[in-house]
Short mmCIF file of C-alpha atoms and ligand atoms in Angstrom, two decimals:
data_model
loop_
_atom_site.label_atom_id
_atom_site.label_comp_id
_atom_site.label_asym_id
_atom_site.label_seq_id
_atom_site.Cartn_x
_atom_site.Cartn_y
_atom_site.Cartn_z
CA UNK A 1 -29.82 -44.76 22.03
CA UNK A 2 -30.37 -48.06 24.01
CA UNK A 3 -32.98 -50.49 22.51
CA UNK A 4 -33.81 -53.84 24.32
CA UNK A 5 -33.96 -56.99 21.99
CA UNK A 6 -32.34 -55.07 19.28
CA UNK A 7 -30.59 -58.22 17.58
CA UNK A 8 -33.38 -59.40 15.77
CA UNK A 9 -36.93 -58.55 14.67
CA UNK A 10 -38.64 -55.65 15.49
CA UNK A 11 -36.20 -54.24 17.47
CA UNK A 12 -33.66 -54.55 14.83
CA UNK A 13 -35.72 -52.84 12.18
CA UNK A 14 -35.78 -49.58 15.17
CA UNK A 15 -32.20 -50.22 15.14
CA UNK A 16 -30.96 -49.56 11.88
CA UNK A 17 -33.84 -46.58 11.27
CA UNK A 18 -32.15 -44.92 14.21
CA UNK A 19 -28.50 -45.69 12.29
CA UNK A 20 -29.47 -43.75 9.51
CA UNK A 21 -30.26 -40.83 11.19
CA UNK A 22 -26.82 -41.31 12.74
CA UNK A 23 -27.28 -42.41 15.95
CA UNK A 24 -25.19 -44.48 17.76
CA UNK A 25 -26.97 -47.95 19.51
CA UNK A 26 -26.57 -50.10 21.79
CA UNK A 27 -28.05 -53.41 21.09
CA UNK A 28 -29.11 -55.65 23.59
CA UNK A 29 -30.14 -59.01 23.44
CA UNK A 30 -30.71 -61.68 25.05
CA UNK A 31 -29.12 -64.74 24.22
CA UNK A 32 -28.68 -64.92 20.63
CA UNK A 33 -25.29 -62.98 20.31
CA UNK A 34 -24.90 -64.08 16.59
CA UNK A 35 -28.04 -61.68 16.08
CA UNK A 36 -26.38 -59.40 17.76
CA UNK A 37 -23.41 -59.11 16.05
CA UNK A 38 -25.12 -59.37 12.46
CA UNK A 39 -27.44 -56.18 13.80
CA UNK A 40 -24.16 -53.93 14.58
CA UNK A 41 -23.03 -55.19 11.04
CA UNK A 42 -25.80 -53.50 9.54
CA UNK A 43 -26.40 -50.56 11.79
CA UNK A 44 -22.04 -49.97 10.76
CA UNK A 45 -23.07 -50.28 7.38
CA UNK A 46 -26.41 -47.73 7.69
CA UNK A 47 -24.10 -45.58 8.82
CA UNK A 48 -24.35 -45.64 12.41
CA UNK A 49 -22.10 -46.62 15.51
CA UNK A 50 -22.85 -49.09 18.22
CA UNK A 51 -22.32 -51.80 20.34
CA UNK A 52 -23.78 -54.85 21.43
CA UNK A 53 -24.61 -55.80 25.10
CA UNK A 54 -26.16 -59.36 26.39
CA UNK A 55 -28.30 -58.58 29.88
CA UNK A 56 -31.90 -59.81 30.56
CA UNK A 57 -34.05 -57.19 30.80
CA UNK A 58 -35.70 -59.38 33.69
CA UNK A 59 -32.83 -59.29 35.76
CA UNK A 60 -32.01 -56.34 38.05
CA UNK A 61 -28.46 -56.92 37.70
CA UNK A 62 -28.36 -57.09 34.20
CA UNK A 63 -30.08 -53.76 33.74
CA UNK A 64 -27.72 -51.99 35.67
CA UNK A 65 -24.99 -53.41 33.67
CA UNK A 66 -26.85 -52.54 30.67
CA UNK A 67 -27.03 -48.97 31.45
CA UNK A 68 -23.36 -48.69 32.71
CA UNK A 69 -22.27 -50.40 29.54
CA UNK A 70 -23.94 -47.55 28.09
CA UNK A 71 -22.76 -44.39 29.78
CA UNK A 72 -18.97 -46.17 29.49
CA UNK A 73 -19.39 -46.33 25.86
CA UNK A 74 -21.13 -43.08 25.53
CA UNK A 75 -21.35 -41.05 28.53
CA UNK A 76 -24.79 -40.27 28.02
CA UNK A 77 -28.29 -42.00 27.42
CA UNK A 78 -30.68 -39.90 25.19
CA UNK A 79 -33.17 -42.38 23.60
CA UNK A 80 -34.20 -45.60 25.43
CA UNK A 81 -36.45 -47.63 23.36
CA UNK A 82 -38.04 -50.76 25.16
CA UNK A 83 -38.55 -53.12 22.64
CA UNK A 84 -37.49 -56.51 24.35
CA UNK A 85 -40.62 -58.97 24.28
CA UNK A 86 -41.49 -62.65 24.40
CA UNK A 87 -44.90 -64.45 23.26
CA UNK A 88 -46.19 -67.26 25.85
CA UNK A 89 -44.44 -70.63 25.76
CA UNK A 90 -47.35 -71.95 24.81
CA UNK A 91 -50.35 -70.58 24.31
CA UNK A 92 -53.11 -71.21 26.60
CA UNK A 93 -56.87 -70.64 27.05
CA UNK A 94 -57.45 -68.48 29.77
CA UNK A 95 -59.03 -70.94 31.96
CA UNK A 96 -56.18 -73.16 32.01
CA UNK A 97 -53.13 -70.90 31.82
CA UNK A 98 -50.32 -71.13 34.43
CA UNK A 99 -49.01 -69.30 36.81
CA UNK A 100 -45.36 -70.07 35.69
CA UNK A 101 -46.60 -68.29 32.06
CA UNK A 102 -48.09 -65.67 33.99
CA UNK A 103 -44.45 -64.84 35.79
CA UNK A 104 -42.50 -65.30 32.74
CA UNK A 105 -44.12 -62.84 30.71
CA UNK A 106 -44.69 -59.99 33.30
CA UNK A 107 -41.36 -59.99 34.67
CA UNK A 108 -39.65 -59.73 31.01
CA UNK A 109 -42.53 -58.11 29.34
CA UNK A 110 -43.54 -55.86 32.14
CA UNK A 111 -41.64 -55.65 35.13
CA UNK A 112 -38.25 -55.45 33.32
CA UNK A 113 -39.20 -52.51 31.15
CA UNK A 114 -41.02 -50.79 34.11
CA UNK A 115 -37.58 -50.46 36.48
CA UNK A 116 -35.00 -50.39 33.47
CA UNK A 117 -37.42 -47.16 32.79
CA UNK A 118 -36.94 -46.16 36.15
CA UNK A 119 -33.03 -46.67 36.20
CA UNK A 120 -32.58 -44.76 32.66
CA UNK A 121 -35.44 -41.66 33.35
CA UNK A 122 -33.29 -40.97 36.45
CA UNK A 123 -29.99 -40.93 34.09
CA UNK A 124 -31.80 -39.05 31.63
CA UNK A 125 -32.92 -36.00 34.63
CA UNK A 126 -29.86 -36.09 35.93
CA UNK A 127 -28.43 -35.36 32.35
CA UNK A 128 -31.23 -32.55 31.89
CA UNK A 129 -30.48 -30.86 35.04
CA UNK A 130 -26.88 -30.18 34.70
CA UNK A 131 -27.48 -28.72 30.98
CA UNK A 132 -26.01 -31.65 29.52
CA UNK A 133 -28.00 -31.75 25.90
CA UNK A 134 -27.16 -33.89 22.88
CA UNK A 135 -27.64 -33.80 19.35
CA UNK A 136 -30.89 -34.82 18.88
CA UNK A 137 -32.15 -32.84 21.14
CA UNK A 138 -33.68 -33.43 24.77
CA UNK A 139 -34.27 -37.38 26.05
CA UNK A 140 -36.78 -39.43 25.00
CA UNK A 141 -38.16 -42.83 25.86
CA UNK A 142 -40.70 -44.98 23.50
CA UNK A 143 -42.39 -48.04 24.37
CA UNK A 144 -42.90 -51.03 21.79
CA UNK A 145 -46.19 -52.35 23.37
CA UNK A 146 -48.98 -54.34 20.96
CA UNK A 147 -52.48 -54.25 19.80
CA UNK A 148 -52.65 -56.61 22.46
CA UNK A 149 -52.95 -53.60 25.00
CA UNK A 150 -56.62 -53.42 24.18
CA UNK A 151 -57.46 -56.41 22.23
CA UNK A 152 -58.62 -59.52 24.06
CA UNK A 153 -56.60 -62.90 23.00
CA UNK A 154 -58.39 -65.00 25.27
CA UNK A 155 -55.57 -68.10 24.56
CA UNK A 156 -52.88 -65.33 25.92
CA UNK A 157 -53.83 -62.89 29.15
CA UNK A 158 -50.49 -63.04 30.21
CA UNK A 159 -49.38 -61.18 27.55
CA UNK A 160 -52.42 -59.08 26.55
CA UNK A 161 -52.22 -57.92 30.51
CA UNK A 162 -48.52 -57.09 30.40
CA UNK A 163 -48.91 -54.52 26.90
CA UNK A 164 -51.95 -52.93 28.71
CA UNK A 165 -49.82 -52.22 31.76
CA UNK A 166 -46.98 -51.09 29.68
CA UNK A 167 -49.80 -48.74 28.30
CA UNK A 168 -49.74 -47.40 31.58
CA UNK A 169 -46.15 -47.39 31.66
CA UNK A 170 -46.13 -44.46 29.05
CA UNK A 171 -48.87 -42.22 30.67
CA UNK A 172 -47.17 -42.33 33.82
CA UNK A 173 -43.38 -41.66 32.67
CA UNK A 174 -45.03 -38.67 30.70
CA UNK A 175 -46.79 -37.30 33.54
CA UNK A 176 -43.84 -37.70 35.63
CA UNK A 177 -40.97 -36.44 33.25
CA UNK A 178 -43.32 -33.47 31.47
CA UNK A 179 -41.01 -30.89 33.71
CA UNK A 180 -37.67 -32.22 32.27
CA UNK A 181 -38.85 -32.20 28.70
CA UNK A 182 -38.15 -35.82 28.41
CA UNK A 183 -41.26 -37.15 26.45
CA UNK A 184 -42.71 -40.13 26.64
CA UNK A 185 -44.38 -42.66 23.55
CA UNK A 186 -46.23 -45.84 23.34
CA UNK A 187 -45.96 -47.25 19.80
CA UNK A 188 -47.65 -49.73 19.10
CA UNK A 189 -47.74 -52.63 16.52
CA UNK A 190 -50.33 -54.66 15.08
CA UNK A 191 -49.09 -58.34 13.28
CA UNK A 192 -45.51 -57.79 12.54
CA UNK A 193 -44.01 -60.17 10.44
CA UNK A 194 -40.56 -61.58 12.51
CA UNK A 195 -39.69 -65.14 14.34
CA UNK A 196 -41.90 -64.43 17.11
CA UNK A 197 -45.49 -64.45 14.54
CA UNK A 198 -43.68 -67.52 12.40
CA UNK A 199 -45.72 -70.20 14.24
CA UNK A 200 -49.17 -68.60 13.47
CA UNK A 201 -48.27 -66.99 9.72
CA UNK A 202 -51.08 -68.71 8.27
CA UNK A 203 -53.49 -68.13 10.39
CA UNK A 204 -52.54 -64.62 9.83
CA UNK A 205 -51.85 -64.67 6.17
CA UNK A 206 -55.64 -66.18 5.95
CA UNK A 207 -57.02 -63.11 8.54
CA UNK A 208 -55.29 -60.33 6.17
CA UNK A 209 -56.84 -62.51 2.96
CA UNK A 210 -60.33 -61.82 5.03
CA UNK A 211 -59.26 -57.81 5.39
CA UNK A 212 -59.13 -57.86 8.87
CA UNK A 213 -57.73 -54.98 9.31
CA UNK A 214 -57.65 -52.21 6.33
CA UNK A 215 -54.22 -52.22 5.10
CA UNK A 216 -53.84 -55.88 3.28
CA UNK A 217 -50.50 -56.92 4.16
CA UNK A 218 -47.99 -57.48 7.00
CA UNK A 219 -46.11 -55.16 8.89
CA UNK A 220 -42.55 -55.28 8.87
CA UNK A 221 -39.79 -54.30 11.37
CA UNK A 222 -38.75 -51.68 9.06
CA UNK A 223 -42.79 -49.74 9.63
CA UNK A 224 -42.16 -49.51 13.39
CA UNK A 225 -38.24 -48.28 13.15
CA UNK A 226 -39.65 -45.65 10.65
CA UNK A 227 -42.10 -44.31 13.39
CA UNK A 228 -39.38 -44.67 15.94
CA UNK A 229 -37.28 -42.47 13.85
CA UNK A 230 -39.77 -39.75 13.53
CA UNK A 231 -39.50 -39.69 17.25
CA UNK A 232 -35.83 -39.95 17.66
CA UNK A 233 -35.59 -37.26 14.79
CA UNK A 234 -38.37 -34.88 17.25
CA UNK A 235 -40.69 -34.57 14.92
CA UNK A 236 -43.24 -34.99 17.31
CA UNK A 237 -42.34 -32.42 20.22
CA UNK A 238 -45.67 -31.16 21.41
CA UNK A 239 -46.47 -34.87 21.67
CA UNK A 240 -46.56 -36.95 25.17
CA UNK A 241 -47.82 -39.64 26.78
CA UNK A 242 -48.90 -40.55 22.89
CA UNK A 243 -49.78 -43.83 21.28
CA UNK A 244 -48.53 -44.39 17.69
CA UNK A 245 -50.37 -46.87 16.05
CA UNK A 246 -48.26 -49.31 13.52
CA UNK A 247 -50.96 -51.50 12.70
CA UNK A 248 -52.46 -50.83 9.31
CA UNK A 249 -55.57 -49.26 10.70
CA UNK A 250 -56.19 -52.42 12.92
CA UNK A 251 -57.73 -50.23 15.77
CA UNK A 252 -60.36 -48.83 13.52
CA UNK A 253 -63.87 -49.49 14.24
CA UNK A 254 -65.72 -49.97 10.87
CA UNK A 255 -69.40 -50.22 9.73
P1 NAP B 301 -38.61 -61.50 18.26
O1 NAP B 301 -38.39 -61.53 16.80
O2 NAP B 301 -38.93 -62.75 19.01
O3 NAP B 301 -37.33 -60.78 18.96
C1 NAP B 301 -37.31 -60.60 20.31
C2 NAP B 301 -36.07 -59.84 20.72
O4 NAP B 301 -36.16 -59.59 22.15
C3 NAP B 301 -34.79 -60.62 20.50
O5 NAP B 301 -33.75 -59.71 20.15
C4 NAP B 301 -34.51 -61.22 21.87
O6 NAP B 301 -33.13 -61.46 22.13
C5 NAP B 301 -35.01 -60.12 22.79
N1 NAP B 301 -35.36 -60.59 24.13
C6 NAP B 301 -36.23 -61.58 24.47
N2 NAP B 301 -36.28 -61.72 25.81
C7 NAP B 301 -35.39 -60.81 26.31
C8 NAP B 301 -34.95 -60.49 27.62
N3 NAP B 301 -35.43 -61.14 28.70
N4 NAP B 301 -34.03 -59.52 27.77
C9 NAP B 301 -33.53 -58.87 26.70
N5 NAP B 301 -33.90 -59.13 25.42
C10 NAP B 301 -34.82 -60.09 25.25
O7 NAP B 301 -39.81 -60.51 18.66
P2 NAP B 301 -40.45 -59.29 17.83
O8 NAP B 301 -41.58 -59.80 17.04
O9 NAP B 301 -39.39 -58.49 17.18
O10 NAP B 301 -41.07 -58.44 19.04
C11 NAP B 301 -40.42 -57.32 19.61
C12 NAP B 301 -41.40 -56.57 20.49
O11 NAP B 301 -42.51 -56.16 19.71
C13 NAP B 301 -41.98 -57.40 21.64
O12 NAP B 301 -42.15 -56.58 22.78
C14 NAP B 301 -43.32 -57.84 21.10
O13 NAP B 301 -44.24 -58.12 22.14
C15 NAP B 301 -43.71 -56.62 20.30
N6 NAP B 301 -44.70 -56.86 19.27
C16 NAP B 301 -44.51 -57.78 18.28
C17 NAP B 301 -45.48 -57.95 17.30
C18 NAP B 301 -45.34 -58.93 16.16
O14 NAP B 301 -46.34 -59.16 15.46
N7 NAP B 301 -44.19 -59.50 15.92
C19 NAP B 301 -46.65 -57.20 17.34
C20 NAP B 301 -46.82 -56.27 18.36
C21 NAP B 301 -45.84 -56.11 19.31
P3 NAP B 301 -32.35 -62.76 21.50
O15 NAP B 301 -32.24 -62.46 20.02
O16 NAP B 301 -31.04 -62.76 22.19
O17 NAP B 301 -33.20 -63.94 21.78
#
């Protein structure tokens, strides 16, 4: 399985869920290659194989390499999990936000998941036509989006309007790869507690105080790798185009 910002957060919680199960993963990552490495530590140590690959998900280049690095490790791609994500340099109200924000966060958050899904789906048919099946079963692709896909942060549209497009994302991938058997999932998180929700933790710790959403507490990286799993495992096969809610009953409406 390939998973995009696997080296820390959320996308390291996915990653050592899918060791267990004894997957092999390749962890990719930005920048931070010391989170990297620590992440294939672990994922060793869960009992899984892997290795780690530095590309920008944003850069056309870099996901071919990404995907190469893959199929010369492993020949084949049967889980591609895009997980990779940044919040807004700053955040800004809506009326004042830049362009340069605007860019930023679609082409990692958005664009870059939309063509690496592109580049891997056509791996993944290719794989699927010839017969080529492997051990957990047919190929699969999940998207890590947000509750920001339908929730209006008015001090982040960038971002908000990138996880409603990756929304999209899923619905179309499961329309288009229904014939293959390659299903297609949106999962997606509510407040997650990792470096990229450090800056606004009290704000947050004083929301869940308030029971803004039903279950009291965080979520942790280790919730969303668990639903992950249950994908990777195919426990959900009559399942596509689905959303997966991690979010402690966030999207409930209550009275
Ligand atoms: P995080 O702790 O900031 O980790 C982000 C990961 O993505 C890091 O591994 C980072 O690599 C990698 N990354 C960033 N830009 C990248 C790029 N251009 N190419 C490849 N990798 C890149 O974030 P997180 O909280 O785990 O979030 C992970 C995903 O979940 C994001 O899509 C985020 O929007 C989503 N999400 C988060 C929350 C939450 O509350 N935390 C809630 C809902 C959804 P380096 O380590 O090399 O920097």
């Amino acid at each position: 399985s390939l998973i995009t910002g696997a080296g820390r957060g959320i996308g390291r919680g996915i990653a050592l869920e899918l060791a267990k199960l004894g997957h092999a993963v390749v962890v990719n990552y930005a920048g931070n290659a010391a989170a990297a490495d620590e992440c294939l530590q672990l994922v060793r140590t869960a009992g899984g194989d892997g290795l780690t690959v530095r590309a920008d998900v944003a850069d056309r280049e870099d996901r071919a390499r990404l995907l190469q690095a893959t199929l010369a490790a492993y020949g084949r791609i049967d889980l591609l999990v895009n997980n990779a994500g940044v919040a807004p340099d700053v955040r800004a109200d809506l009326l004042e936000a830049s362009e340069a924000s605007f860019d930023r966060l679609i082409n990692i958050n958005l664009k870059g998941p939309y063509f690496l899904t592109q580049l891997v789906a056509r791996q993944m048919v290719e794989q699927v036509q010839r017969g080529s099946v492997g051990a957990f079963g047919l190929p699969r692709i999940v998207t890590i989006t947000s509750v920001s896909a339908y929730t209006a942060s008015v001090n982040r549209g960038d971002y908000c309007v990138a996880k409603a497009g990756l929304a999209m994302l899923t619905a179309l991938y499961a329309a288009r790869l229904a014939e293959y058997g390659i299903n297609v999932y949106e999962v997606r998180p509510g407040v997650i507690e990792t470096e990229m929700t450090a800056g606004v933790k009290e704000k947050y710790d004083g929301l869940i105080a308030q029971g803004a959403w039903p279950l009291r507490r965080w979520g942790t990286p280790e919730d969303v790798g668990r639903a992950v799993a249950a994908i990777a495992r195919g426990d959900l096969p009559y399942s596509t185009g689905e959303v997966i809610n991690v979010d402690g009953g966030f999207h409930l409406r209550t009275l």
